[in-house]
Amino acid sequence: MCMMKTVTTSMSLAEELERLSGENGAKKELNGWRLSSSAPELGVQRARLVSKDGKTLLNNIQIPERFRQAYKWRYCRNWFHLIIECNWRTICILFLLGFIVSWTIFAVIYYVISRLKTVKKDESCIANVDTLISAFLFSMESQHTIGYGLRYMTDLCPPAYLTLCVQCVVGVFLQTILAGIVIAKILRPKKRRQEMRFSRMAVIGPLDEHDKRPTLMIRLADIQEKLFLAESHVRLYMACSKINSRGDRELIGVKDMNVGYDSGWDRVLLLWPIIVRHVINEDSPLYGMSRENIVKADFELIMTVEGIVEATGMTFQARTSFLPDEILWGYKFKPMVLMNEKLSKYEVHYSFFDQTERVCDFDAQTIETEETEDEHHHNASGFL
């Protein structure tokens, strides 16, 4: 009789959530998850297209000059979006420098006008502006309509009040742009994306207790408890590579793996952790592969989840990837949404998120399945 592997833990829910959302480098590299105790040790590190935390790991080599010029032009055209991608330290520095540079430029103009313009005796273009510091203060007061009254504009110098008109327009435009950058930065769902968690390992096991069809399964969770998502849906792709005649490994294509998009099951409900399923049938890229074939195969599974943040209506996408040695054959995920009979309430045990258990009666030979039309209707790829 086969013995199932189990893991016990004494972590509280708060400690577990803190572990899952850890910000230090080691946890970030592992996408916030520990390896399952039932998972084997990983072999030699393989090259990835997408990291576990969703970053694209591609290098652009020897870009033609015409592409570089086009890139520089697009860089200038997309400056607003590129600034939004900067960190908060850079945003704050730009915000501060934007106003200081504007005040300084107009202060120099006011100072030059006040010193060079000849007017009547005992009268000046700008009252009480006789130094560069006083010109700077007048520029700042004028741009933000502070108006202390000590320094003011007269009607003796047309260049001065024309400059004041230009500064008022520039000041409003500058405030609008900088405020828009800050608001757009705050509303970006980047942090929301980091709260999506994928299991460290994928598993291949039976669809359920009654349906023994082999199924690729990946666990997914949204650890944010208050900000729910709308219209969430998942996609799964297989990126394949091979060694060509010149001895170089090349990417030969990306295949789509059905997780229920033909029947609407790709639209997932992320109110609790779910398991995304891909039934391995004749249409699956994994069909006909054995356990040994999968370990030696040259492919990478890339999973994406997209959703709309209800609070802002903005869309985000989270990604992760799985190499062949990160797929467990003959395992299934341990249940983590369990009923507490005493409280008559369901509880989500996050300590079980990455825990798997061995399936004793799973066929470890080549993946070949036969399904009836009724079974396919009720147990199509999707989530549970």
Short mmCIF file of C-alpha atoms in Angstrom, two decimals:
data_model
loop_
_atom_site.label_atom_id
_atom_site.label_comp_id
_atom_site.label_asym_id
_atom_site.label_seq_id
_atom_site.Cartn_x
_atom_site.Cartn_y
_atom_site.Cartn_z
CA MET A 1 0.00 0.00 0.00
CA CYS A 2 1.33 3.35 -1.01
CA MET A 3 1.91 5.91 1.77
CA MET A 4 1.06 9.54 1.03
CA LYS A 5 3.53 12.21 2.10
CA THR A 6 2.15 14.81 4.44
CA VAL A 7 3.59 17.90 6.08
CA THR A 8 2.64 19.46 9.39
CA THR A 9 3.16 23.08 10.28
CA SER A 10 2.62 25.32 13.26
CA MET A 11 2.61 28.61 11.39
CA SER A 12 -0.24 30.98 12.06
CA LEU A 13 -2.19 32.51 9.18
CA ALA A 14 -0.53 35.90 9.71
CA GLU A 15 2.96 34.34 9.67
CA GLU A 16 2.13 32.36 6.55
CA LEU A 17 0.78 35.40 4.70
CA GLU A 18 3.90 37.32 5.68
CA ARG A 19 6.01 34.50 4.25
CA LEU A 20 4.02 34.40 1.03
CA SER A 21 4.32 38.15 0.50
CA GLY A 22 7.96 38.44 1.59
CA GLU A 23 9.98 41.27 0.05
CA ASN A 24 13.54 40.09 0.67
CA GLY A 25 15.69 38.97 -2.21
CA ALA A 26 15.66 35.23 -1.52
CA LYS A 27 11.88 35.03 -1.27
CA LYS A 28 11.43 37.25 -4.27
CA GLU A 29 13.63 34.99 -6.36
CA LEU A 30 11.42 32.04 -5.45
CA ASN A 31 8.26 34.06 -6.05
CA GLY A 32 7.50 33.95 -2.33
CA TRP A 33 7.15 30.18 -2.04
CA ARG A 34 9.17 27.42 -0.49
CA LEU A 35 9.63 24.12 -2.24
CA SER A 36 7.17 21.41 -1.33
CA SER A 37 8.59 18.82 1.02
CA SER A 38 7.51 16.17 -1.46
CA ALA A 39 9.28 17.87 -4.35
CA PRO A 40 12.59 16.45 -5.56
CA GLU A 41 15.78 18.47 -5.57
CA LEU A 42 16.09 20.58 -8.71
CA GLY A 43 18.81 19.62 -11.16
CA VAL A 44 21.05 21.83 -13.23
CA GLN A 45 19.71 25.33 -13.70
CA ARG A 46 18.23 25.77 -17.18
CA ALA A 47 17.90 28.95 -19.14
CA ARG A 48 14.46 30.58 -18.89
CA LEU A 49 12.47 32.88 -21.10
CA VAL A 50 10.40 34.11 -18.14
CA SER A 51 11.53 34.15 -14.52
CA LYS A 52 9.44 32.76 -11.68
CA ASP A 53 8.37 36.29 -10.74
CA GLY A 54 7.31 37.12 -14.32
CA LYS A 55 10.27 39.10 -15.66
CA THR A 56 11.32 38.54 -19.28
CA LEU A 57 14.88 37.20 -19.39
CA LEU A 58 15.93 38.11 -22.93
CA ASN A 59 19.03 39.96 -24.14
CA ASN A 60 18.95 42.14 -27.27
CA ILE A 61 22.23 41.70 -29.16
CA GLN A 62 23.54 43.82 -32.08
CA ILE A 63 20.42 45.85 -32.72
CA PRO A 64 20.68 47.51 -36.20
CA GLU A 65 21.22 51.25 -36.18
CA ARG A 66 17.87 51.96 -37.84
CA PHE A 67 16.13 50.08 -35.05
CA ARG A 68 18.12 52.02 -32.47
CA GLN A 69 17.05 55.32 -34.00
CA ALA A 70 13.42 54.19 -34.06
CA TYR A 71 13.77 53.10 -30.45
CA LYS A 72 15.18 56.48 -29.40
CA TRP A 73 12.30 58.26 -31.15
CA ARG A 74 9.74 56.04 -29.47
CA TYR A 75 11.57 56.58 -26.19
CA CYS A 76 10.93 60.31 -26.53
CA ARG A 77 7.32 59.83 -27.59
CA ASN A 78 6.56 57.50 -24.66
CA TRP A 79 8.29 59.60 -22.02
CA PHE A 80 5.18 59.79 -19.84
CA HIS A 81 4.80 56.01 -19.57
CA LEU A 82 8.53 55.52 -19.10
CA ILE A 83 8.55 57.99 -16.20
CA ILE A 84 5.65 56.13 -14.59
CA GLU A 85 7.76 52.96 -14.69
CA CYS A 86 10.46 54.65 -12.60
CA ASN A 87 10.65 54.07 -8.86
CA TRP A 88 9.18 56.46 -6.33
CA ARG A 89 12.55 58.00 -5.51
CA THR A 90 13.01 59.07 -9.13
CA ILE A 91 9.40 60.33 -9.32
CA CYS A 92 9.88 62.51 -6.21
CA ILE A 93 13.16 63.92 -7.53
CA LEU A 94 11.56 64.79 -10.88
CA PHE A 95 8.60 66.36 -9.08
CA LEU A 96 10.92 68.52 -6.98
CA LEU A 97 13.25 69.46 -9.82
CA GLY A 98 10.33 70.35 -12.11
CA PHE A 99 9.21 73.18 -9.86
CA ILE A 100 12.68 74.36 -8.83
CA VAL A 101 13.90 74.57 -12.44
CA SER A 102 10.75 76.43 -13.46
CA TRP A 103 11.07 78.95 -10.61
CA THR A 104 14.77 79.47 -11.35
CA ILE A 105 14.35 80.04 -15.11
CA PHE A 106 11.69 82.68 -14.68
CA ALA A 107 13.57 84.25 -11.76
CA VAL A 108 16.59 84.82 -14.01
CA ILE A 109 14.33 86.36 -16.67
CA TYR A 110 12.69 88.70 -14.15
CA TYR A 111 16.07 89.70 -12.73
CA VAL A 112 17.50 90.46 -16.19
CA ILE A 113 14.42 92.52 -17.12
CA SER A 114 14.53 94.49 -13.86
CA ARG A 115 18.24 95.29 -14.30
CA LEU A 116 18.31 96.14 -18.01
CA LYS A 117 15.02 97.89 -18.53
CA THR A 118 15.25 101.67 -18.19
CA VAL A 119 12.27 103.27 -16.48
CA LYS A 120 11.43 106.48 -14.68
CA LYS A 121 13.39 107.52 -11.63
CA ASP A 122 12.38 105.84 -8.36
CA GLU A 123 10.21 103.38 -10.31
CA SER A 124 10.95 99.85 -11.47
CA CYS A 125 9.35 97.08 -13.54
CA ILE A 126 8.96 94.84 -10.50
CA ALA A 127 8.78 96.51 -7.12
CA ASN A 128 11.31 95.37 -4.50
CA VAL A 129 13.09 92.97 -6.88
CA ASP A 130 16.71 94.07 -6.92
CA THR A 131 18.58 90.81 -6.28
CA LEU A 132 18.49 87.31 -7.73
CA ILE A 133 17.07 85.94 -4.48
CA SER A 134 14.21 88.44 -4.48
CA ALA A 135 13.57 87.59 -8.16
CA PHE A 136 13.40 83.90 -7.25
CA LEU A 137 10.89 84.61 -4.48
CA PHE A 138 8.78 86.72 -6.84
CA SER A 139 8.86 83.92 -9.44
CA MET A 140 7.70 81.35 -6.90
CA GLU A 141 4.95 83.64 -5.53
CA SER A 142 3.69 84.45 -9.02
CA GLN A 143 3.62 80.86 -10.31
CA HIS A 144 1.62 79.62 -7.33
CA THR A 145 -0.47 82.82 -6.91
CA ILE A 146 0.76 83.36 -3.38
CA GLY A 147 1.13 87.14 -3.67
CA TYR A 148 2.50 88.38 -0.34
CA GLY A 149 2.24 92.00 -1.57
CA LEU A 150 5.82 93.08 -0.94
CA ARG A 151 6.93 92.27 -4.50
CA TYR A 152 4.53 93.14 -7.31
CA MET A 153 4.40 93.83 -11.04
CA THR A 154 4.02 97.34 -12.46
CA ASP A 155 2.76 98.38 -15.90
CA LEU A 156 6.01 100.08 -16.92
CA CYS A 157 7.66 97.08 -18.63
CA PRO A 158 5.65 95.07 -21.19
CA PRO A 159 8.32 92.29 -21.30
CA ALA A 160 7.84 91.74 -17.56
CA TYR A 161 4.10 91.20 -17.56
CA LEU A 162 4.27 89.21 -20.81
CA THR A 163 6.75 86.93 -19.06
CA LEU A 164 4.33 86.71 -16.13
CA CYS A 165 1.56 85.54 -18.49
CA VAL A 166 3.82 82.86 -19.94
CA GLN A 167 4.82 81.70 -16.46
CA CYS A 168 1.19 81.34 -15.38
CA VAL A 169 0.47 79.11 -18.38
CA VAL A 170 3.65 77.08 -17.92
CA GLY A 171 2.98 76.72 -14.20
CA VAL A 172 -0.52 75.31 -14.73
CA PHE A 173 0.77 72.93 -17.43
CA LEU A 174 3.66 71.78 -15.23
CA GLN A 175 1.41 71.17 -12.23
CA THR A 176 -1.00 69.17 -14.37
CA ILE A 177 1.76 66.97 -15.81
CA LEU A 178 3.48 66.31 -12.48
CA ALA A 179 0.21 65.68 -10.66
CA GLY A 180 -0.85 63.32 -13.47
CA ILE A 181 2.40 61.36 -13.16
CA VAL A 182 1.95 60.95 -9.41
CA ILE A 183 -1.71 59.89 -9.73
CA ALA A 184 -0.91 57.46 -12.53
CA LYS A 185 1.92 56.02 -10.46
CA ILE A 186 -0.37 55.55 -7.46
CA LEU A 187 -3.09 53.89 -9.54
CA ARG A 188 -0.75 51.48 -11.33
CA PRO A 189 -1.69 47.89 -10.40
CA LYS A 190 1.96 46.77 -10.22
CA LYS A 191 1.76 46.05 -6.50
CA ARG A 192 -1.53 44.27 -7.09
CA ARG A 193 0.26 41.98 -9.54
CA GLN A 194 2.82 41.05 -6.89
CA GLU A 195 0.01 39.70 -4.71
CA MET A 196 -0.71 36.93 -7.21
CA ARG A 197 1.02 33.73 -6.15
CA PHE A 198 1.76 30.64 -8.24
CA SER A 199 2.80 27.26 -6.89
CA ARG A 200 6.53 26.65 -7.06
CA MET A 201 5.95 23.30 -8.77
CA ALA A 202 3.39 22.05 -11.28
CA VAL A 203 2.04 18.52 -10.98
CA ILE A 204 0.70 15.87 -13.33
CA GLY A 205 -1.88 13.55 -11.82
CA PRO A 206 -5.44 12.31 -12.24
CA LEU A 207 -8.16 14.86 -12.87
CA ASP A 208 -10.01 13.77 -9.73
CA GLU A 209 -10.83 10.69 -7.72
CA HIS A 210 -13.29 9.38 -10.31
CA ASP A 211 -11.62 10.56 -13.53
CA LYS A 212 -8.10 9.17 -13.98
CA ARG A 213 -7.26 11.18 -17.08
CA PRO A 214 -3.79 12.72 -16.65
CA THR A 215 -3.97 16.44 -15.98
CA LEU A 216 -1.38 19.16 -15.59
CA MET A 217 -2.24 21.26 -12.54
CA ILE A 218 -0.90 24.57 -11.21
CA ARG A 219 -2.12 26.24 -8.05
CA LEU A 220 -2.91 29.96 -8.08
CA ALA A 221 -3.87 32.32 -5.27
CA ASP A 222 -4.61 35.98 -4.66
CA ILE A 223 -3.35 36.75 -1.16
CA GLN A 224 -5.05 40.17 -1.03
CA GLU A 225 -8.04 39.75 1.27
CA LYS A 226 -9.96 42.99 0.61
CA LEU A 227 -9.25 44.20 -2.95
CA PHE A 228 -10.98 41.66 -5.16
CA LEU A 229 -10.48 41.20 -8.89
CA ALA A 230 -12.99 41.20 -11.71
CA GLU A 231 -12.87 39.33 -15.04
CA SER A 232 -9.83 37.26 -14.10
CA HIS A 233 -8.66 34.76 -16.70
CA VAL A 234 -5.62 32.55 -17.19
CA ARG A 235 -3.55 31.38 -20.15
CA LEU A 236 -0.95 28.63 -20.43
CA TYR A 237 1.68 28.35 -23.15
CA MET A 238 4.47 25.93 -24.01
CA ALA A 239 7.64 27.46 -25.46
CA CYS A 240 9.71 24.77 -27.21
CA SER A 241 13.37 24.86 -28.21
CA LYS A 242 15.81 22.57 -29.99
CA ILE A 243 19.47 22.38 -31.05
CA ASN A 244 19.84 23.27 -34.72
CA SER A 245 22.37 22.01 -37.26
CA ARG A 246 24.88 24.68 -36.17
CA GLY A 247 24.81 23.50 -32.59
CA ASP A 248 22.85 26.49 -31.28
CA ARG A 249 19.73 26.16 -29.20
CA GLU A 250 16.89 28.08 -30.79
CA LEU A 251 13.29 28.84 -29.90
CA ILE A 252 11.10 27.00 -32.40
CA GLY A 253 7.64 28.10 -31.34
CA VAL A 254 5.03 28.70 -28.69
CA LYS A 255 2.01 26.43 -28.38
CA ASP A 256 -1.21 27.30 -26.61
CA MET A 257 -2.37 24.86 -23.93
CA ASN A 258 -6.07 24.66 -23.31
CA VAL A 259 -7.12 25.58 -19.78
CA GLY A 260 -10.79 25.92 -20.65
CA TYR A 261 -10.95 28.95 -22.95
CA ASP A 262 -13.21 27.08 -25.39
CA SER A 263 -15.83 26.59 -22.68
CA GLY A 264 -15.24 29.69 -20.56
CA TRP A 265 -13.40 27.90 -17.75
CA ASP A 266 -10.35 30.08 -18.26
CA ARG A 267 -12.28 32.83 -16.45
CA VAL A 268 -11.29 32.01 -12.90
CA LEU A 269 -12.83 33.04 -9.59
CA LEU A 270 -10.01 34.18 -7.33
CA LEU A 271 -11.92 34.55 -4.08
CA TRP A 272 -9.86 31.65 -2.74
CA PRO A 273 -6.84 29.63 -4.00
CA ILE A 274 -7.65 27.58 -7.08
CA ILE A 275 -6.00 24.87 -9.17
CA VAL A 276 -5.79 25.56 -12.88
CA ARG A 277 -6.07 22.35 -14.90
CA HIS A 278 -4.99 21.30 -18.37
CA VAL A 279 -6.33 17.88 -19.38
CA ILE A 280 -3.68 16.00 -21.37
CA ASN A 281 -5.61 14.66 -24.35
CA GLU A 282 -4.93 14.32 -28.09
CA ASP A 283 -4.91 18.10 -28.48
CA SER A 284 -2.34 18.67 -25.73
CA PRO A 285 1.35 19.30 -26.52
CA LEU A 286 2.14 16.87 -23.68
CA TYR A 287 0.16 14.01 -25.21
CA GLY A 288 2.23 10.87 -25.76
CA MET A 289 5.04 11.93 -23.43
CA SER A 290 6.25 9.73 -20.60
CA ARG A 291 7.71 10.77 -17.30
CA GLU A 292 11.25 10.32 -18.63
CA ASN A 293 10.43 12.23 -21.82
CA ILE A 294 9.15 15.23 -19.88
CA VAL A 295 12.24 15.44 -17.68
CA LYS A 296 14.51 15.39 -20.74
CA ALA A 297 12.32 17.62 -22.94
CA ASP A 298 13.29 21.13 -23.97
CA PHE A 299 10.30 23.30 -23.20
CA GLU A 300 9.07 25.92 -20.77
CA LEU A 301 5.53 26.37 -19.55
CA ILE A 302 4.54 30.04 -19.26
CA MET A 303 1.40 30.88 -17.33
CA THR A 304 -0.29 34.28 -17.25
CA VAL A 305 -3.20 35.59 -15.23
CA GLU A 306 -4.96 38.84 -16.02
CA GLY A 307 -7.50 40.69 -13.96
CA ILE A 308 -9.20 44.03 -13.43
CA VAL A 309 -8.76 45.81 -10.09
CA GLU A 310 -12.26 46.72 -8.95
CA ALA A 311 -11.14 49.84 -7.11
CA THR A 312 -9.51 51.48 -10.15
CA GLY A 313 -10.74 49.52 -13.19
CA MET A 314 -7.14 49.02 -14.35
CA THR A 315 -5.91 45.75 -15.86
CA PHE A 316 -2.78 43.92 -14.75
CA GLN A 317 -1.00 40.73 -15.79
CA ALA A 318 1.07 38.39 -13.62
CA ARG A 319 3.33 35.73 -15.09
CA THR A 320 5.43 32.76 -14.08
CA SER A 321 7.10 29.78 -15.76
CA PHE A 322 7.84 26.11 -15.15
CA LEU A 323 10.72 24.08 -16.53
CA PRO A 324 10.44 20.29 -17.04
CA ASP A 325 12.26 19.56 -13.77
CA GLU A 326 9.66 21.69 -11.95
CA ILE A 327 6.84 19.34 -12.95
CA LEU A 328 6.06 16.49 -10.53
CA TRP A 329 4.71 13.30 -12.10
CA GLY A 330 2.10 11.31 -10.19
CA TYR A 331 1.32 13.98 -7.59
CA LYS A 332 -1.62 16.15 -6.67
CA PHE A 333 -1.98 19.25 -4.52
CA LYS A 334 -3.18 18.88 -0.97
CA PRO A 335 -6.59 20.47 -0.28
CA MET A 336 -6.26 23.82 1.47
CA VAL A 337 -9.86 25.12 1.64
CA LEU A 338 -11.36 23.09 4.46
CA MET A 339 -14.53 23.34 6.51
CA ASN A 340 -14.24 24.09 10.22
CA GLU A 341 -17.17 22.11 11.59
CA LYS A 342 -17.09 23.88 14.96
CA LEU A 343 -17.40 27.33 13.41
CA SER A 344 -19.39 26.21 10.35
CA LYS A 345 -17.01 28.25 8.24
CA TYR A 346 -14.53 27.46 5.48
CA GLU A 347 -10.87 28.11 6.27
CA VAL A 348 -8.00 28.61 3.82
CA HIS A 349 -4.81 26.94 5.06
CA TYR A 350 -2.02 28.75 3.24
CA SER A 351 0.58 26.48 4.79
CA PHE A 352 -0.69 23.78 2.40
CA PHE A 353 -0.33 25.94 -0.70
CA ASP A 354 2.81 24.27 -2.04
CA GLN A 355 2.27 20.90 -0.42
CA THR A 356 1.71 17.89 -2.68
CA GLU A 357 0.98 14.25 -2.07
CA ARG A 358 1.76 11.15 -4.07
CA VAL A 359 -1.04 9.48 -6.05
CA CYS A 360 -0.54 5.75 -5.67
CA ASP A 361 -2.64 4.41 -8.53
CA PHE A 362 -1.62 6.93 -11.17
CA ASP A 363 -0.30 5.33 -14.35
CA ALA A 364 3.30 6.40 -14.81
CA GLN A 365 3.55 5.26 -18.41
CA THR A 366 3.01 7.22 -21.60
CA ILE A 367 0.18 9.74 -21.46
CA GLU A 368 -2.63 8.31 -23.58
CA THR A 369 -6.25 8.82 -22.62
CA GLU A 370 -9.66 7.87 -23.84
CA GLU A 371 -12.61 10.00 -22.93
CA THR A 372 -16.29 9.90 -23.62
CA GLU A 373 -18.28 12.87 -24.78
CA ASP A 374 -20.01 13.04 -21.40
CA GLU A 375 -16.72 13.04 -19.51
CA HIS A 376 -15.32 15.78 -21.69
CA HIS A 377 -18.38 17.90 -21.08
CA HIS A 378 -18.17 17.70 -17.33
CA ASN A 379 -14.39 17.57 -16.80
CA ALA A 380 -12.89 19.87 -19.40
CA SER A 381 -9.74 21.84 -18.74
CA GLY A 382 -10.41 24.66 -16.33
CA PHE A 383 -10.01 25.27 -12.61
CA LEU A 384 -11.25 23.91 -9.33
#
